[in-house]
PDB file of C-alpha atoms in Angstrom:
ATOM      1  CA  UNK A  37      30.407  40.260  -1.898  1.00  0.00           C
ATOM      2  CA  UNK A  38      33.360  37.586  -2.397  1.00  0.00           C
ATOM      3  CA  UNK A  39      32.525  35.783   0.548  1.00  0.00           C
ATOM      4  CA  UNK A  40      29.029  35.180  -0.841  1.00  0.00           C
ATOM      5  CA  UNK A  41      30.232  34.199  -4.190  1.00  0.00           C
ATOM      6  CA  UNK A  42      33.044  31.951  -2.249  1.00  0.00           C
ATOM      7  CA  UNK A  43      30.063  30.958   0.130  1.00  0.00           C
ATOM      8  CA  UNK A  44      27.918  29.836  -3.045  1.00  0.00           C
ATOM      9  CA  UNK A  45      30.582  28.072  -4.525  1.00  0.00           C
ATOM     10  CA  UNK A  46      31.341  25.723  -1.613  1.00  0.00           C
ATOM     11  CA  UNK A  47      27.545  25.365  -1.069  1.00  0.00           C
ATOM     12  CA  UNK A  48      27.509  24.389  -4.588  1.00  0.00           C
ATOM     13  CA  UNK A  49      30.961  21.411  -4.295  1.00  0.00           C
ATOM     14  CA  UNK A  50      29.462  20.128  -1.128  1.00  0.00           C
ATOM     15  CA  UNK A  51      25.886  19.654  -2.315  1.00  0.00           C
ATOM     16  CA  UNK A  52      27.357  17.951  -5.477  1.00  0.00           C
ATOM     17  CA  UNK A  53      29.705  15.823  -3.786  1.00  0.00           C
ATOM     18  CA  UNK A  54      26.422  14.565  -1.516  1.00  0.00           C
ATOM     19  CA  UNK A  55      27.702  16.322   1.074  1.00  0.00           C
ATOM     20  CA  UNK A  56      24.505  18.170   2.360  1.00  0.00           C
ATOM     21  CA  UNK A  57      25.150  17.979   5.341  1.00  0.00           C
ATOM     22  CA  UNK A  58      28.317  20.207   5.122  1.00  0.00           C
ATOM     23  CA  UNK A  59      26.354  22.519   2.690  1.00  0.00           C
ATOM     24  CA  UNK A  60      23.344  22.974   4.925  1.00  0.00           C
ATOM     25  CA  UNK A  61      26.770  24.005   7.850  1.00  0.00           C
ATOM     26  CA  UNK A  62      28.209  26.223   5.446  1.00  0.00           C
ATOM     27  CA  UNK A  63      24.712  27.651   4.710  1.00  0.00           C
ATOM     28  CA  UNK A  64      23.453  28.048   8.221  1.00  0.00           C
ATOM     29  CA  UNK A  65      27.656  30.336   9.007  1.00  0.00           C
ATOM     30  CA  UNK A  66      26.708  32.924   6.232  1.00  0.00           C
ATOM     31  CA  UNK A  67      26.884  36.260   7.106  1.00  0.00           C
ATOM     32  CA  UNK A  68      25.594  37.766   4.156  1.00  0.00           C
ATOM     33  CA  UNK A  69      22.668  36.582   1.826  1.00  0.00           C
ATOM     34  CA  UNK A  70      21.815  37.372  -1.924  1.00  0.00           C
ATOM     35  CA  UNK A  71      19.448  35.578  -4.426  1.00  0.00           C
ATOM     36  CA  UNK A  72      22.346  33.509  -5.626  1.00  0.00           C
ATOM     37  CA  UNK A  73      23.421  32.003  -2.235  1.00  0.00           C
ATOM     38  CA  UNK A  74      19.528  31.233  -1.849  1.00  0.00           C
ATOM     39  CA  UNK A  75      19.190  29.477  -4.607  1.00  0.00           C
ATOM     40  CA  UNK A  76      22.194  27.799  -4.550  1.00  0.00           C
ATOM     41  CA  UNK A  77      20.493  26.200  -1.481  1.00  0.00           C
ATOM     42  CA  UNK A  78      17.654  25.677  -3.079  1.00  0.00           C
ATOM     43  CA  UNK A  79      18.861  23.665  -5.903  1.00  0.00           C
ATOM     44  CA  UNK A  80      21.054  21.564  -4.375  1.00  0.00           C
ATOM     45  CA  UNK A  81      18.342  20.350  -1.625  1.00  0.00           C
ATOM     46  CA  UNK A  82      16.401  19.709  -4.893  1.00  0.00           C
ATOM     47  CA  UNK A  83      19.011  18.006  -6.598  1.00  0.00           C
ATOM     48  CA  UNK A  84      18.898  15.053  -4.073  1.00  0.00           C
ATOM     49  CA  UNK A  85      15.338  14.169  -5.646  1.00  0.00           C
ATOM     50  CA  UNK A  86      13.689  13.522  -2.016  1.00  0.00           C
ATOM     51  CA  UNK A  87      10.053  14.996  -1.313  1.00  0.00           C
ATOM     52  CA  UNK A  88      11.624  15.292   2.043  1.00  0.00           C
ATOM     53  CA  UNK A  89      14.712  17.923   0.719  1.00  0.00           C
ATOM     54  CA  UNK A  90      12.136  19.564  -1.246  1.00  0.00           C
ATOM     55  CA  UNK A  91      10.323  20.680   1.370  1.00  0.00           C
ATOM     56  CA  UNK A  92      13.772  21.674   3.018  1.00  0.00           C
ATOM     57  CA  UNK A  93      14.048  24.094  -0.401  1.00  0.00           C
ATOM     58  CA  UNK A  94      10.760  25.109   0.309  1.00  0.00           C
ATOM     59  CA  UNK A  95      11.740  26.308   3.971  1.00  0.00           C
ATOM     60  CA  UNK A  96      14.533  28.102   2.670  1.00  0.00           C
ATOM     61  CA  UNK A  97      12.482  29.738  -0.072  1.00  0.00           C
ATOM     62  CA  UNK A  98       9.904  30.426   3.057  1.00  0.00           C
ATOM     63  CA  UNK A  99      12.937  31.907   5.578  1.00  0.00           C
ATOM     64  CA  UNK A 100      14.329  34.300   3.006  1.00  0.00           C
ATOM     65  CA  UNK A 101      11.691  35.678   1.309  1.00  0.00           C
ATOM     66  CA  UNK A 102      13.269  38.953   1.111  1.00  0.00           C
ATOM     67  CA  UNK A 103      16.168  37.694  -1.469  1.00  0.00           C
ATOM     68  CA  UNK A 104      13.739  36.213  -3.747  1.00  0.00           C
ATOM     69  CA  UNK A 105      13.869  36.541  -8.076  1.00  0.00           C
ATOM     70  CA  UNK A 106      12.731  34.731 -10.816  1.00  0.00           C
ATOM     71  CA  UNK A 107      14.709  31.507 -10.141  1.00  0.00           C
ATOM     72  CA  UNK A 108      13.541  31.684  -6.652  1.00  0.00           C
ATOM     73  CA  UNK A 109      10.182  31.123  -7.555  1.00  0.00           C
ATOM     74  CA  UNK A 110      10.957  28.736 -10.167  1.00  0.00           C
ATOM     75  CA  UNK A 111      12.900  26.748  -7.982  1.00  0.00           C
ATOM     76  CA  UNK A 112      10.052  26.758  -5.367  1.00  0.00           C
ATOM     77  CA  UNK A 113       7.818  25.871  -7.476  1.00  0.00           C
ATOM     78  CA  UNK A 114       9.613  22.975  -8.760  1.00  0.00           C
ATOM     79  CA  UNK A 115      10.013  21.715  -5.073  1.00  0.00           C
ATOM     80  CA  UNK A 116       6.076  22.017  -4.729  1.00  0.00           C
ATOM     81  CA  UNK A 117       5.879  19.429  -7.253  1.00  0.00           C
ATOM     82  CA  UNK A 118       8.399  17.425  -5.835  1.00  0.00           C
ATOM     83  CA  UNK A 119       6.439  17.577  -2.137  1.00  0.00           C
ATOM     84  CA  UNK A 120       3.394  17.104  -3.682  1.00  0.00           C
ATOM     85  CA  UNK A 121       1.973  20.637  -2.504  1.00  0.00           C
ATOM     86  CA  UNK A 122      -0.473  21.418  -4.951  1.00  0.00           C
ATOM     87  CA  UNK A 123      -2.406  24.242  -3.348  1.00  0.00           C
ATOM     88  CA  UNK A 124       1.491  26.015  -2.194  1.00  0.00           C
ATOM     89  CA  UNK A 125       2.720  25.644  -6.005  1.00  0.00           C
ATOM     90  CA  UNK A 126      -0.796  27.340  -6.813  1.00  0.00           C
ATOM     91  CA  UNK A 127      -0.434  30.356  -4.462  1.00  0.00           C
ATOM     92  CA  UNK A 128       2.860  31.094  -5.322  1.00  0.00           C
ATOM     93  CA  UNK A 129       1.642  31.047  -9.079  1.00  0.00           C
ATOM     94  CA  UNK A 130      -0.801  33.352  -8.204  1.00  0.00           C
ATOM     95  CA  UNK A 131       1.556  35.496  -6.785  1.00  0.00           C
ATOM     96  CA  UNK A 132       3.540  35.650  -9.739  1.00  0.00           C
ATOM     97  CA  UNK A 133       1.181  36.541 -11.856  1.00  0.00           C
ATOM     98  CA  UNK A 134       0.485  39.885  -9.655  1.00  0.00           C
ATOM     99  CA  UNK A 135       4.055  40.794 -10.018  1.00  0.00           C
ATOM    100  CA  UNK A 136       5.589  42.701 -12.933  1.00  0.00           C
ATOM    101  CA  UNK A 137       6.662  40.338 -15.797  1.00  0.00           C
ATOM    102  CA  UNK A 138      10.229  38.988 -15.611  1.00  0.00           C
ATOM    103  CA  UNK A 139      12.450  39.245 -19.051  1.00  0.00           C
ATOM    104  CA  UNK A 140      11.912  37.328 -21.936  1.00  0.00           C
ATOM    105  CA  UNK A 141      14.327  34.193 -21.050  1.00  0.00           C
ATOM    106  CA  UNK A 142      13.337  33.736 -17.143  1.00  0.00           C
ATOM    107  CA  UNK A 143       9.775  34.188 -18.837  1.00  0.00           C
ATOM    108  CA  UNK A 144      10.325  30.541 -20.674  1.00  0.00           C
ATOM    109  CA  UNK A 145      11.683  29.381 -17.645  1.00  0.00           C
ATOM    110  CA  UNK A 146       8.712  29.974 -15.648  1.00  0.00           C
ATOM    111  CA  UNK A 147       6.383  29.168 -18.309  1.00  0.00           C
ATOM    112  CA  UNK A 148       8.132  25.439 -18.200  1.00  0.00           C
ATOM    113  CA  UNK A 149       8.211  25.035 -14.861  1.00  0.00           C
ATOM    114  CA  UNK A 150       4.576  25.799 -14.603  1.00  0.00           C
ATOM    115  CA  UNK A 151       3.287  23.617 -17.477  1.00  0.00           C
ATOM    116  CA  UNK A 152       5.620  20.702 -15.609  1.00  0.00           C
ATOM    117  CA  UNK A 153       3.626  21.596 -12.067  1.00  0.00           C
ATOM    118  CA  UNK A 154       0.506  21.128 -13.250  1.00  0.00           C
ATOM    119  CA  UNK A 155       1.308  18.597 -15.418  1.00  0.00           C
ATOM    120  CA  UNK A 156       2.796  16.477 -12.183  1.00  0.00           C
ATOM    121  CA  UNK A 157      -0.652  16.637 -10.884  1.00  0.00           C
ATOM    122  CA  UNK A 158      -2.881  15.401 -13.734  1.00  0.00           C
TER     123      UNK A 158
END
């Protein structure tokens, strides 16, 4: 469990010092996976605000389906927006919505992620 967390951190430092390609390395070594390491990934291929790294987050979200939660699928869905992949944000929505309800807070969350998905394609 601390070499995730130490994993997630230096994921975390490399993608913020735009140093992807170091994070994506680090990323690719990791023994052991959780929703946070995930995640992690996720954000900081979104944080580099290129349709192209979006779709990288997307492929990540895609390749480790099995450590998916709430901020996996509101990360995703973010990136569908950011790829321009209406129909994928849709089907992942849908998915959601078959799923048992997540708490309150990651509730809001989603709700705002959604509303600014389908508002990026009006």
């Amino acid at each position: 469990e601390n070499a995730v967390n130490v994993n997630t951190a230096l994921i975390n430092a490399y993608a913020r010092c735009q140093r992807m390609d170091k994070a994506l390395q680090m990323f690719a070594q990791c023994q052991r996976m959780d929703s946070v390491l995930i995640n992690t990934m996720m954000t900081a291929y979104l944080h580099q605000q290129r349709s192209e790294d979006a779709a990288q987050a997307l492929l990540v979200y895609d390749t480790h389906h099995a450590y998916h939660d709430i901020v996996s699928h509101i990360l995703a869905i973010k990136a569908c927006a950011a790829c321009h992949q209406l129909e994928r944000g849709r089907s992942i929505h849908a998915q959601l919505r078959q799923s048992d309800p997540p708490e309150r807070r990651q509730y809001q969350n989603l709700q705002c992620a959604l509303i600014q998905f389908y508002a990026h394609f009006k």
